[in-house]
Every structure is written in C-alpha cells, then in structure tokens.
Amino acid sequence: MPSGRGPLADVTVLDLTSTFLGPYCAELMAQMGARVVKVEPPEGDIIRYVADDRHSGLGPAFLTFNRGKESVVLDLATAAGRDALDRLIDTADVFLHNMRPGAMRKLRIDPGAVLARNPRLVYCHAVGYGSAGPYRDEPAYDDVVQGVSGVAAVQGGTAEPQYVRTQVVDKTVGVMALAAVLAALHERDVSGEGQAVEVPMFESMATFLLMEQQGQRVYAGRTGGTGYARTASPYRKPYRTADGTISVLLYTDGQWRTFFRLVDRPDLADDPELHSIRGRTKRIDELYALVEEALAQRTTGEWIELLRAHAVPAMPVHAIEDLFADEHLAAVGLFEDVEHPTEGPLVHARLPWTFSRSGAPHLPGAPALGEHSGPVLRAVGLDDDAIRAASGRPHHPAGEPHAGPPA
C-alpha cells in the first residue's frame, strides 16, 4: 500500500467518543490521514482498561481502536475544561461524540451550541436511538441493539436468539457514521456550511438487516413472509471435509450445475426446477444437506483445488490465529509492525482500502492518557496553569501522560 498523507490529511477531528462505535469511526479517519484529537475525561476511555494486563491504560482493544490519535484530557464539568474544548472546536472540521442526550445538554455540547461557535463544523452524534422517537433517552450498547434490531433473532434462527460474537453493531454503525461524516464534509465543500448529523444505532441496524430480511413485507399491507431462505437454512454453515472445514457458496445457475456434475448427480443437473434461483430457494435445505454430505468425502485441499478449477467460490475456514499466517494477507501487507514507546513491538492491521494517489499514513501507536494535552492545548492559546485546570488534575504536570486505572 503506498505511503502518503492520505485523502483526509487536511481534516481535524475532535473525538469525544468511548468504547467501540465512535472510536472505530474516528480510527478509520485517522488511517485515511485525518488528525484525530481524542478528548478523554480524567479517568480515560473505559476501554483503556479492558484486558490491560500491563496496567498501563493501554489494553489490546484500546491499542487497536485508537492508533495515531492525540489524547487530551479535559474535565468538561469544569469551566476551564469547557473553555479548552471551545478552543478546540474553533480549529476542528468534525466533532464526534456518543453521549446520551441528557449528558450532551448538561455539558452544553448540543448541536446548536457547538455549531453556533463553529458554523463550518460537521457535528456527528452517534446515539442509541433517534431523537424523534420514544427510546431517545434509553442507554444502548451493542448487545442491546443486536436484540432490539432483530439481529439476535436472525442469528439464532429457529433456536434461541444469539448474539453475533463480535461487536457487529458498533463496527457496522461506525462505518455508517464515517459515510455520513464524509457526505457532510462533501456538502460543506459545496455550501460552505457545516451541519449536524445524527447516526442512531437502532435505526441503522434495522435498515441494515431489512435489506434482505424484509421479504414479503416490502409490499404494503402484507404480513409475515420475512426472512431470507438461503441464509435461514440450518445447513448453511462451514462444512466438514475429510480432514478439516471449508466455506463454499454455490449461488449461480452455472455453479450449481457444475457442482451437481462434480458429485455425480446428473439427475439434479437436469432437474428443470433447479435451473433457477426461485426453484432452488424452495428446496434450499435439501440442496445444502447434499453439499454437506458430499464435501465430507474429500479433503479440504482436494475440494479447494477442484472447486477453484471450476470457478466455484471456496476457501478454508480460518481461526483468528490463522490470519497472521495467511499468504494473501502477507502478500498485500495487511499487517504493520509498530514500535510503541511503552508497549514495545506491536502488530496492527492497516487500513484495508488503498488510494492510488494520496496513499495513507503509517500511524504510530495509541496514545497514553493525556499524552498530548500539553502541546495540543498550548497550540490553542492555553498556558500551563490553564492546562492543569482544564484537565481536572491540577497536581499533574502539564503535557505528561496520565496513567493507571480509573478511580
């Protein structure tokens, strides 16, 4: 991947978010070259301390979600901290936070107050539920939204609802927030004015899921008939082979005909009902059961070679550990070595997108708590006494990193 300044090199982001959704959105912008100033409370983002075996305030999740950001500690409950934030707002292009409406209003960082100070700002508020609805004041986390949006029910199928075993809501909506921010930045280039963008988790995941799961409900007045038969089949899964596990997706007419011949089922290849996706959908459980039975007869390597020779999508099933030895990921240089000043040698996945002209920067490691308070706040006119007052820790020397778990 070409190194360079990145397509967002002239964008400054104020990141007041915590946990995963907002930090992921801001991290993607940092990986595209934006300057991201992470504003943290005196105790720091709670994710700093998850699996923090070294007691450094730099746990594994924090290291991956906050690379290349500048950490500034502000106590926004104090006048000094709020004044410092105002000065940072004056210099920013994007203001990103995920506070609940009550906390937002109490700290006077609602859209009206912030945009009145900097009318060119793109103000992005990632919320649990849209402000126009009755759930607007309810707290929301990934698991809760997986439940209410239907994701857990779809994941569980005909059995009990299940959560997807990754923060699928946080990361999906984080990318949606990125798309919304980039759209607003483009519109600002046209109009010269900023605007407020609200990105709700519930509505975002509802629309995400309904794209293919709405089924017959797309027709006004109909009831029932939701879901997507192929993904609902209990036989849709990674399949056992003679020596391992494989992922195969047969989808097109040609792929299914090829597979029927490979497993010596000419009767199915010649069955007119199976010549169309409509007919196959009606019999999807039968067909996937056949796939399961057939794939167990050969090794993973034999199937990969055979299916690739006939342009049928197939790959071995990786564990997380296998990704670090994957030949393709090595060839494209997905993993970067980073020397962190306190945590030592680290391995990070780079931005997966490539930009042929602007490239993307190689980011340093994630910052210690308050590591950049001194230089960032001096640059907006604060002296050391004001910096100490704004941080909420007047005993702490300005510009030095805070460390340790939250009280």
CSV table of C-alpha atoms in Angstrom, one decimal:
chain,number,residue,atom,x,y,z
A,1,MET,CA,0.0,0.0,0.0
A,2,PRO,CA,1.5,3.4,-1.0
A,3,SER,CA,2.5,5.6,1.9
A,4,GLY,CA,1.3,9.1,1.8
A,5,ARG,CA,-0.6,11.8,3.6
A,6,GLY,CA,-4.0,10.2,3.0
A,7,PRO,CA,-7.2,11.6,1.4
A,8,LEU,CA,-8.3,13.2,4.7
A,9,ALA,CA,-4.9,14.9,5.5
A,10,ASP,CA,-6.4,18.4,5.9
A,11,VAL,CA,-9.3,17.3,8.2
A,12,THR,CA,-9.2,17.7,12.0
A,13,VAL,CA,-11.5,15.5,14.1
A,14,LEU,CA,-12.4,16.1,17.7
A,15,ASP,CA,-13.2,12.6,19.0
A,16,LEU,CA,-15.2,12.7,22.3
A,17,THR,CA,-16.4,9.1,21.9
A,18,SER,CA,-15.7,6.0,24.0
A,19,THR,CA,-15.9,2.2,23.8
A,20,PHE,CA,-16.1,1.0,20.1
A,21,LEU,CA,-18.5,2.7,17.7
A,22,GLY,CA,-17.2,6.2,17.8
A,23,PRO,CA,-13.5,5.3,18.2
A,24,TYR,CA,-13.8,3.0,15.2
A,25,CYS,CA,-15.3,5.7,13.1
A,26,ALA,CA,-12.5,8.2,14.2
A,27,GLU,CA,-9.8,5.5,13.7
A,28,LEU,CA,-10.8,4.9,10.1
A,29,MET,CA,-10.5,8.7,9.6
A,30,ALA,CA,-7.1,8.7,11.2
A,31,GLN,CA,-6.0,5.8,9.0
A,32,MET,CA,-7.0,8.0,6.0
A,33,GLY,CA,-4.8,10.8,7.2
A,34,ALA,CA,-7.1,12.9,9.4
A,35,ARG,CA,-5.7,14.5,12.5
A,36,VAL,CA,-7.8,13.0,15.4
A,37,VAL,CA,-7.7,14.6,18.8
A,38,LYS,CA,-9.2,12.2,21.3
A,39,VAL,CA,-10.7,14.2,24.2
A,40,GLU,CA,-10.9,12.0,27.3
A,41,PRO,CA,-12.2,12.5,30.8
A,42,PRO,CA,-9.6,12.4,33.7
A,43,GLU,CA,-10.3,8.7,34.1
A,44,GLY,CA,-9.9,8.0,30.4
A,45,ASP,CA,-11.9,5.9,27.9
A,46,ILE,CA,-13.1,2.8,29.8
A,47,ILE,CA,-11.7,0.6,27.0
A,48,ARG,CA,-8.2,1.5,28.1
A,49,TYR,CA,-8.5,-0.9,30.9
A,50,VAL,CA,-10.1,-4.0,29.2
A,51,ALA,CA,-7.6,-6.9,29.4
A,52,ASP,CA,-4.9,-4.3,30.5
A,53,ASP,CA,-2.6,-6.9,32.0
A,54,ARG,CA,0.3,-4.5,32.0
A,55,HIS,CA,-1.6,-1.8,34.0
A,56,SER,CA,-0.6,0.8,31.5
A,57,GLY,CA,-4.0,2.0,30.5
A,58,LEU,CA,-3.3,0.6,27.0
A,59,GLY,CA,-5.2,-2.6,26.8
A,60,PRO,CA,-5.3,-4.5,23.4
A,61,ALA,CA,-8.7,-3.2,22.3
A,62,PHE,CA,-7.7,0.4,23.1
A,63,LEU,CA,-4.4,0.0,21.1
A,64,THR,CA,-6.3,-1.2,18.0
A,65,PHE,CA,-9.2,1.3,18.1
A,66,ASN,CA,-7.1,4.4,18.8
A,67,ARG,CA,-3.9,4.3,16.7
A,68,GLY,CA,-2.4,7.6,15.7
A,69,LYS,CA,-4.7,9.7,17.8
A,70,GLU,CA,-3.7,12.5,20.1
A,71,SER,CA,-5.0,12.2,23.7
A,72,VAL,CA,-6.1,15.3,25.5
A,73,VAL,CA,-7.6,15.1,29.0
A,74,LEU,CA,-10.4,17.6,29.8
A,75,ASP,CA,-12.8,17.7,32.7
A,76,LEU,CA,-15.8,19.1,30.9
A,77,ALA,CA,-17.6,19.6,34.2
A,78,THR,CA,-15.3,22.5,34.9
A,79,ALA,CA,-15.3,25.9,33.4
A,80,ALA,CA,-11.7,25.6,32.5
A,81,GLY,CA,-12.3,22.2,30.7
A,82,ARG,CA,-15.2,23.6,28.8
A,83,ASP,CA,-13.3,26.7,27.7
A,84,ALA,CA,-10.5,24.5,26.4
A,85,LEU,CA,-13.0,22.4,24.4
A,86,ASP,CA,-14.4,25.6,22.9
A,87,ARG,CA,-10.9,26.5,21.7
A,88,LEU,CA,-10.5,23.1,20.1
A,89,ILE,CA,-13.9,23.3,18.5
A,90,ASP,CA,-12.8,26.5,16.8
A,91,THR,CA,-10.0,24.6,15.0
A,92,ALA,CA,-11.9,21.4,14.1
A,93,ASP,CA,-13.7,20.2,11.0
A,94,VAL,CA,-15.5,17.2,12.6
A,95,PHE,CA,-17.0,16.9,16.1
A,96,LEU,CA,-17.8,13.4,17.0
A,97,HIS,CA,-19.4,12.1,20.2
A,98,ASN,CA,-21.7,9.4,21.6
A,99,MET,CA,-23.1,10.9,24.8
A,100,ARG,CA,-26.7,10.4,25.7
A,101,PRO,CA,-28.9,13.5,25.2
A,102,GLY,CA,-29.1,14.4,28.9
A,103,ALA,CA,-25.3,14.4,29.3
A,104,MET,CA,-24.9,16.3,26.0
A,105,ARG,CA,-27.2,19.1,27.1
A,106,LYS,CA,-25.7,19.3,30.6
A,107,LEU,CA,-22.2,19.8,29.1
A,108,ARG,CA,-23.5,22.3,26.5
A,109,ILE,CA,-22.3,20.3,23.6
A,110,ASP,CA,-25.6,20.1,21.8
A,111,PRO,CA,-25.6,20.8,18.1
A,112,GLY,CA,-27.0,24.3,18.5
A,113,ALA,CA,-24.3,25.4,20.9
A,114,VAL,CA,-21.4,23.8,19.0
A,115,LEU,CA,-22.5,24.9,15.5
A,116,ALA,CA,-23.1,28.4,16.8
A,117,ARG,CA,-19.4,28.6,17.7
A,118,ASN,CA,-18.1,26.9,14.5
A,119,PRO,CA,-20.7,27.0,11.7
A,120,ARG,CA,-18.4,25.1,9.3
A,121,LEU,CA,-18.2,22.1,11.6
A,122,VAL,CA,-19.6,18.7,10.8
A,123,TYR,CA,-21.2,17.7,14.1
A,124,CYS,CA,-21.8,13.9,14.3
A,125,HIS,CA,-23.8,12.5,17.2
A,126,ALA,CA,-23.8,8.7,17.4
A,127,VAL,CA,-26.8,7.7,19.5
A,128,GLY,CA,-28.6,4.5,20.6
A,129,TYR,CA,-32.0,5.6,19.3
A,130,GLY,CA,-33.1,8.6,17.1
A,131,SER,CA,-34.0,11.8,18.9
A,132,ALA,CA,-37.5,11.8,17.4
A,133,GLY,CA,-38.6,8.6,19.0
A,134,PRO,CA,-39.7,7.4,22.4
A,135,TYR,CA,-36.5,5.4,23.0
A,136,ARG,CA,-34.3,8.5,22.6
A,137,ASP,CA,-33.1,8.6,26.3
A,138,GLU,CA,-32.6,4.9,26.7
A,139,PRO,CA,-29.0,3.7,27.1
A,140,ALA,CA,-27.7,1.4,24.3
A,141,TYR,CA,-24.9,-1.0,23.8
A,142,ASP,CA,-24.0,-3.4,21.1
A,143,ASP,CA,-25.7,-6.4,22.7
A,144,VAL,CA,-28.9,-4.5,23.4
A,145,VAL,CA,-29.2,-3.2,19.9
A,146,GLN,CA,-28.5,-6.7,18.5
A,147,GLY,CA,-31.5,-7.8,20.4
A,148,VAL,CA,-34.0,-5.0,19.6
A,149,SER,CA,-33.0,-4.7,15.9
A,150,GLY,CA,-33.7,-8.3,15.1
A,151,VAL,CA,-30.0,-9.3,14.6
A,152,ALA,CA,-30.0,-11.8,17.6
A,153,ALA,CA,-33.3,-13.4,16.4
A,154,VAL,CA,-31.9,-13.9,12.9
A,155,GLN,CA,-28.6,-15.2,14.2
A,156,GLY,CA,-30.5,-17.7,16.4
A,157,GLY,CA,-32.7,-19.0,13.5
A,158,THR,CA,-35.3,-21.4,14.8
A,159,ALA,CA,-33.5,-21.8,18.1
A,160,GLU,CA,-32.9,-19.3,20.9
A,161,PRO,CA,-31.8,-15.8,19.8
A,162,GLN,CA,-28.0,-15.4,19.8
A,163,TYR,CA,-25.6,-12.5,19.7
A,164,VAL,CA,-23.0,-12.3,16.9
A,165,ARG,CA,-19.7,-13.0,18.6
A,166,THR,CA,-18.2,-9.7,17.7
A,167,GLN,CA,-19.3,-6.1,18.2
A,168,VAL,CA,-21.2,-6.1,14.9
A,169,VAL,CA,-23.4,-3.2,15.7
A,170,ASP,CA,-20.7,-0.9,16.9
A,171,LYS,CA,-18.4,-1.6,14.0
A,172,THR,CA,-21.2,-1.5,11.3
A,173,VAL,CA,-22.7,1.7,12.6
A,174,GLY,CA,-19.2,3.1,13.0
A,175,VAL,CA,-18.7,2.7,9.2
A,176,MET,CA,-22.2,4.2,8.7
A,177,ALA,CA,-21.1,7.2,10.8
A,178,LEU,CA,-18.0,7.5,8.7
A,179,ALA,CA,-20.1,7.6,5.5
A,180,ALA,CA,-22.4,10.2,7.0
A,181,VAL,CA,-19.5,12.4,8.0
A,182,LEU,CA,-17.8,12.2,4.6
A,183,ALA,CA,-21.1,13.1,2.9
A,184,ALA,CA,-21.5,16.1,5.2
A,185,LEU,CA,-17.9,17.2,4.5
A,186,HIS,CA,-18.5,17.0,0.8
A,187,GLU,CA,-21.7,19.1,1.2
A,188,ARG,CA,-19.8,21.6,3.2
A,189,ASP,CA,-17.3,22.0,0.3
A,190,VAL,CA,-20.3,22.9,-1.9
A,191,SER,CA,-22.3,25.1,0.6
A,192,GLY,CA,-19.6,26.4,2.8
A,193,GLU,CA,-21.7,25.5,5.9
A,194,GLY,CA,-21.5,22.7,8.4
A,195,GLN,CA,-24.4,20.7,9.8
A,196,ALA,CA,-25.5,18.2,12.5
A,197,VAL,CA,-25.6,14.5,11.6
A,198,GLU,CA,-27.4,12.0,13.9
A,199,VAL,CA,-26.4,8.4,13.5
A,200,PRO,CA,-28.7,6.1,15.6
A,201,MET,CA,-27.6,2.5,16.3
A,202,PHE,CA,-31.1,1.0,16.3
A,203,GLU,CA,-32.4,2.5,13.1
A,204,SER,CA,-29.1,1.9,11.3
A,205,MET,CA,-29.1,-1.8,12.2
A,206,ALA,CA,-32.8,-2.1,11.4
A,207,THR,CA,-32.2,-0.8,7.9
A,208,PHE,CA,-29.0,-2.9,7.6
A,209,LEU,CA,-30.9,-6.1,8.4
A,210,LEU,CA,-34.1,-5.4,6.4
A,211,MET,CA,-32.1,-5.0,3.2
A,212,GLU,CA,-32.6,-8.7,2.5
A,213,GLN,CA,-34.7,-9.9,5.5
A,214,GLN,CA,-37.8,-7.8,4.9
A,215,GLY,CA,-39.2,-10.3,2.5
A,216,GLN,CA,-42.9,-10.0,1.6
A,217,ARG,CA,-43.2,-7.0,4.0
A,218,VAL,CA,-41.8,-4.9,1.2
A,219,TYR,CA,-45.3,-5.0,-0.2
A,220,ALA,CA,-47.5,-2.6,1.7
A,221,GLY,CA,-50.3,-4.2,3.7
A,222,ARG,CA,-48.8,-7.8,3.8
A,223,THR,CA,-48.0,-9.6,7.0
A,224,GLY,CA,-45.4,-12.3,7.6
A,225,GLY,CA,-43.1,-13.7,5.0
A,226,THR,CA,-40.0,-12.1,6.4
A,227,GLY,CA,-36.5,-13.6,6.2
A,228,TYR,CA,-34.2,-14.8,3.5
A,229,ALA,CA,-34.5,-18.5,2.9
A,230,ARG,CA,-30.9,-19.2,1.9
A,231,THR,CA,-29.3,-17.6,5.0
A,232,ALA,CA,-32.0,-19.1,7.2
A,233,SER,CA,-31.2,-22.7,6.3
A,234,PRO,CA,-29.8,-24.8,9.2
A,235,TYR,CA,-27.5,-26.4,6.6
A,236,ARG,CA,-25.9,-23.1,5.7
A,237,LYS,CA,-22.6,-23.3,7.6
A,238,PRO,CA,-19.0,-24.1,7.2
A,239,TYR,CA,-18.8,-27.8,6.1
A,240,ARG,CA,-16.7,-30.6,7.4
A,241,THR,CA,-14.4,-32.2,4.9
A,242,ALA,CA,-12.4,-35.4,5.3
A,243,ASP,CA,-9.7,-33.5,7.2
A,244,GLY,CA,-11.0,-30.1,8.1
A,245,THR,CA,-13.5,-27.4,7.4
A,246,ILE,CA,-14.4,-25.4,4.3
A,247,SER,CA,-16.6,-22.5,3.3
A,248,VAL,CA,-18.4,-22.9,-0.1
A,249,LEU,CA,-21.1,-20.8,-1.6
A,250,LEU,CA,-23.0,-22.1,-4.6
A,251,TYR,CA,-25.2,-19.4,-5.9
A,252,THR,CA,-25.5,-19.0,-9.7
A,253,ASP,CA,-27.2,-21.4,-12.1
A,254,GLY,CA,-23.8,-22.4,-13.5
A,255,GLN,CA,-22.2,-23.0,-10.2
A,256,TRP,CA,-25.0,-25.4,-9.1
A,257,ARG,CA,-24.9,-27.3,-12.4
A,258,THR,CA,-21.1,-27.7,-12.1
A,259,PHE,CA,-21.4,-28.9,-8.5
A,260,PHE,CA,-24.1,-31.5,-9.4
A,261,ARG,CA,-21.8,-33.0,-12.0
A,262,LEU,CA,-18.8,-32.9,-9.7
A,263,VAL,CA,-20.7,-35.0,-7.1
A,264,ASP,CA,-22.2,-37.3,-9.8
A,265,ARG,CA,-25.8,-36.1,-9.6
A,266,PRO,CA,-26.8,-35.6,-13.2
A,267,ASP,CA,-30.4,-36.0,-12.2
A,268,LEU,CA,-30.2,-32.8,-10.2
A,269,ALA,CA,-28.3,-31.0,-13.0
A,270,ASP,CA,-31.1,-31.9,-15.4
A,271,ASP,CA,-33.9,-31.1,-13.0
A,272,PRO,CA,-35.7,-28.1,-14.5
A,273,GLU,CA,-36.9,-26.8,-11.1
A,274,LEU,CA,-33.2,-26.4,-10.1
A,275,HIS,CA,-32.3,-24.4,-13.2
A,276,SER,CA,-33.4,-21.2,-11.5
A,277,ILE,CA,-32.8,-19.5,-8.2
A,278,ARG,CA,-36.6,-19.5,-7.5
A,279,GLY,CA,-36.7,-23.2,-7.6
A,280,ARG,CA,-33.5,-23.8,-5.7
A,281,THR,CA,-34.7,-21.4,-3.0
A,282,LYS,CA,-37.8,-23.7,-2.4
A,283,ARG,CA,-35.5,-26.7,-1.9
A,284,ILE,CA,-32.6,-25.0,-0.3
A,285,ASP,CA,-32.4,-27.3,2.8
A,286,GLU,CA,-32.3,-30.3,0.5
A,287,LEU,CA,-29.6,-28.8,-1.6
A,288,TYR,CA,-27.4,-27.7,1.4
A,289,ALA,CA,-27.8,-31.1,3.0
A,290,LEU,CA,-26.4,-32.6,-0.2
A,291,VAL,CA,-23.5,-30.2,-0.1
A,292,GLU,CA,-22.8,-31.2,3.5
A,293,GLU,CA,-22.8,-34.9,2.7
A,294,ALA,CA,-20.7,-34.5,-0.5
A,295,LEU,CA,-18.0,-32.3,1.0
A,296,ALA,CA,-17.2,-34.8,3.7
A,297,GLN,CA,-16.0,-37.3,1.1
A,298,ARG,CA,-12.7,-35.4,0.2
A,299,THR,CA,-10.1,-33.4,2.0
A,300,THR,CA,-10.2,-29.6,2.2
A,301,GLY,CA,-7.2,-29.3,-0.2
A,302,GLU,CA,-8.8,-31.6,-2.8
A,303,TRP,CA,-12.0,-29.6,-2.7
A,304,ILE,CA,-10.3,-26.2,-2.9
A,305,GLU,CA,-8.3,-27.3,-6.0
A,306,LEU,CA,-11.4,-28.9,-7.6
A,307,LEU,CA,-13.8,-26.0,-6.9
A,308,ARG,CA,-11.4,-23.3,-7.9
A,309,ALA,CA,-10.7,-25.0,-11.2
A,310,HIS,CA,-14.4,-24.6,-11.9
A,311,ALA,CA,-14.7,-21.0,-10.6
A,312,VAL,CA,-16.8,-22.1,-7.6
A,313,PRO,CA,-16.2,-19.8,-4.5
A,314,ALA,CA,-14.5,-21.8,-1.8
A,315,MET,CA,-12.0,-21.1,1.0
A,316,PRO,CA,-10.6,-23.0,4.0
A,317,VAL,CA,-12.1,-21.9,7.3
A,318,HIS,CA,-9.6,-19.8,9.4
A,319,ALA,CA,-9.3,-19.3,13.1
A,320,ILE,CA,-8.3,-15.8,14.1
A,321,GLU,CA,-4.7,-17.1,14.7
A,322,ASP,CA,-4.6,-18.3,11.1
A,323,LEU,CA,-5.0,-14.8,9.7
A,324,PHE,CA,-1.5,-13.9,10.7
A,325,ALA,CA,-0.1,-16.7,8.5
A,326,ASP,CA,-2.4,-16.3,5.6
A,327,GLU,CA,-0.4,-16.0,2.3
A,328,HIS,CA,-2.8,-13.4,0.7
A,329,LEU,CA,-2.8,-11.1,3.7
A,330,ALA,CA,1.0,-11.3,3.8
A,331,ALA,CA,1.2,-10.5,0.1
A,332,VAL,CA,-1.0,-7.4,0.4
A,333,GLY,CA,0.9,-6.3,3.5
A,334,LEU,CA,-2.2,-6.1,5.7
A,335,PHE,CA,-0.2,-6.3,8.9
A,336,GLU,CA,2.1,-3.5,10.0
A,337,ASP,CA,4.9,-3.6,12.7
A,338,VAL,CA,4.7,-0.7,15.0
A,339,GLU,CA,7.2,0.2,17.8
A,340,HIS,CA,5.2,1.6,20.7
A,341,PRO,CA,7.2,3.7,23.1
A,342,THR,CA,5.9,1.9,26.2
A,343,GLU,CA,4.2,-1.3,25.0
A,344,GLY,CA,7.1,-2.4,22.7
A,345,PRO,CA,6.7,-4.1,19.3
A,346,LEU,CA,3.1,-4.3,18.2
A,347,VAL,CA,1.3,-5.8,15.2
A,348,HIS,CA,-1.6,-3.9,13.7
A,349,ALA,CA,-3.9,-4.4,10.7
A,350,ARG,CA,-3.6,-1.4,8.3
A,351,LEU,CA,-6.5,0.4,6.6
A,352,PRO,CA,-7.9,-2.3,4.2
A,353,TRP,CA,-8.6,0.3,1.4
A,354,THR,CA,-6.0,1.6,-0.9
A,355,PHE,CA,-5.7,5.1,-2.5
A,356,SER,CA,-3.5,5.2,-5.7
A,357,ARG,CA,-2.6,8.8,-5.5
A,358,SER,CA,-2.9,10.0,-1.9
A,359,GLY,CA,-1.8,6.8,-0.2
A,360,ALA,CA,-2.3,6.5,3.5
A,361,PRO,CA,-0.1,7.3,6.5
A,362,HIS,CA,1.7,4.7,8.7
A,363,LEU,CA,0.3,5.6,12.1
A,364,PRO,CA,2.1,5.5,15.4
A,365,GLY,CA,0.7,3.5,18.3
A,366,ALA,CA,-2.2,4.6,20.5
A,367,PRO,CA,-1.5,7.4,23.0
A,368,ALA,CA,-1.2,7.2,26.7
A,369,LEU,CA,-3.9,9.1,28.6
A,370,GLY,CA,-3.3,12.8,28.3
A,371,GLU,CA,-0.1,12.3,26.3
A,372,HIS,CA,-0.8,15.3,24.1
A,373,SER,CA,-2.6,17.6,26.5
A,374,GLY,CA,0.3,20.0,26.7
A,375,PRO,CA,1.2,20.6,23.1
A,376,VAL,CA,-2.4,20.5,21.8
A,377,LEU,CA,-3.8,22.9,24.3
A,378,ARG,CA,-0.8,25.3,24.1
A,379,ALA,CA,-1.4,25.5,20.4
A,380,VAL,CA,-4.8,26.9,21.0
A,381,GLY,CA,-3.5,29.5,23.5
A,382,LEU,CA,-3.6,27.9,26.9
A,383,ASP,CA,-0.8,28.3,29.4
A,384,ASP,CA,0.4,25.5,31.7
A,385,ASP,CA,-1.8,26.7,34.6
A,386,ALA,CA,-4.9,26.7,32.4
A,387,ILE,CA,-4.0,23.2,31.0
A,388,ARG,CA,-3.7,21.9,34.5
A,389,ALA,CA,-7.1,23.4,35.5
A,390,ALA,CA,-8.8,22.1,32.3
A,391,SER,CA,-7.5,18.5,32.9
A,392,GLY,CA,-9.2,18.3,36.3
A,393,ARG,CA,-5.9,17.1,37.8
A,394,PRO,CA,-4.1,20.3,38.9
A,395,HIS,CA,-1.4,18.2,40.6
A,396,HIS,CA,-0.5,16.6,37.3
A,397,PRO,CA,2.4,18.2,35.3
A,398,ALA,CA,1.0,19.6,32.0
A,399,GLY,CA,2.0,17.6,28.9
A,400,GLU,CA,2.9,14.4,30.7
A,401,PRO,CA,0.7,11.3,30.2
A,402,HIS,CA,-1.8,10.2,32.8
A,403,ALA,CA,-1.7,6.5,33.6
A,404,GLY,CA,-3.4,4.0,35.8
A,405,PRO,CA,-6.9,2.6,36.1
A,406,PRO,CA,-9.9,4.8,36.6
A,407,ALA,CA,-11.0,5.5,40.2
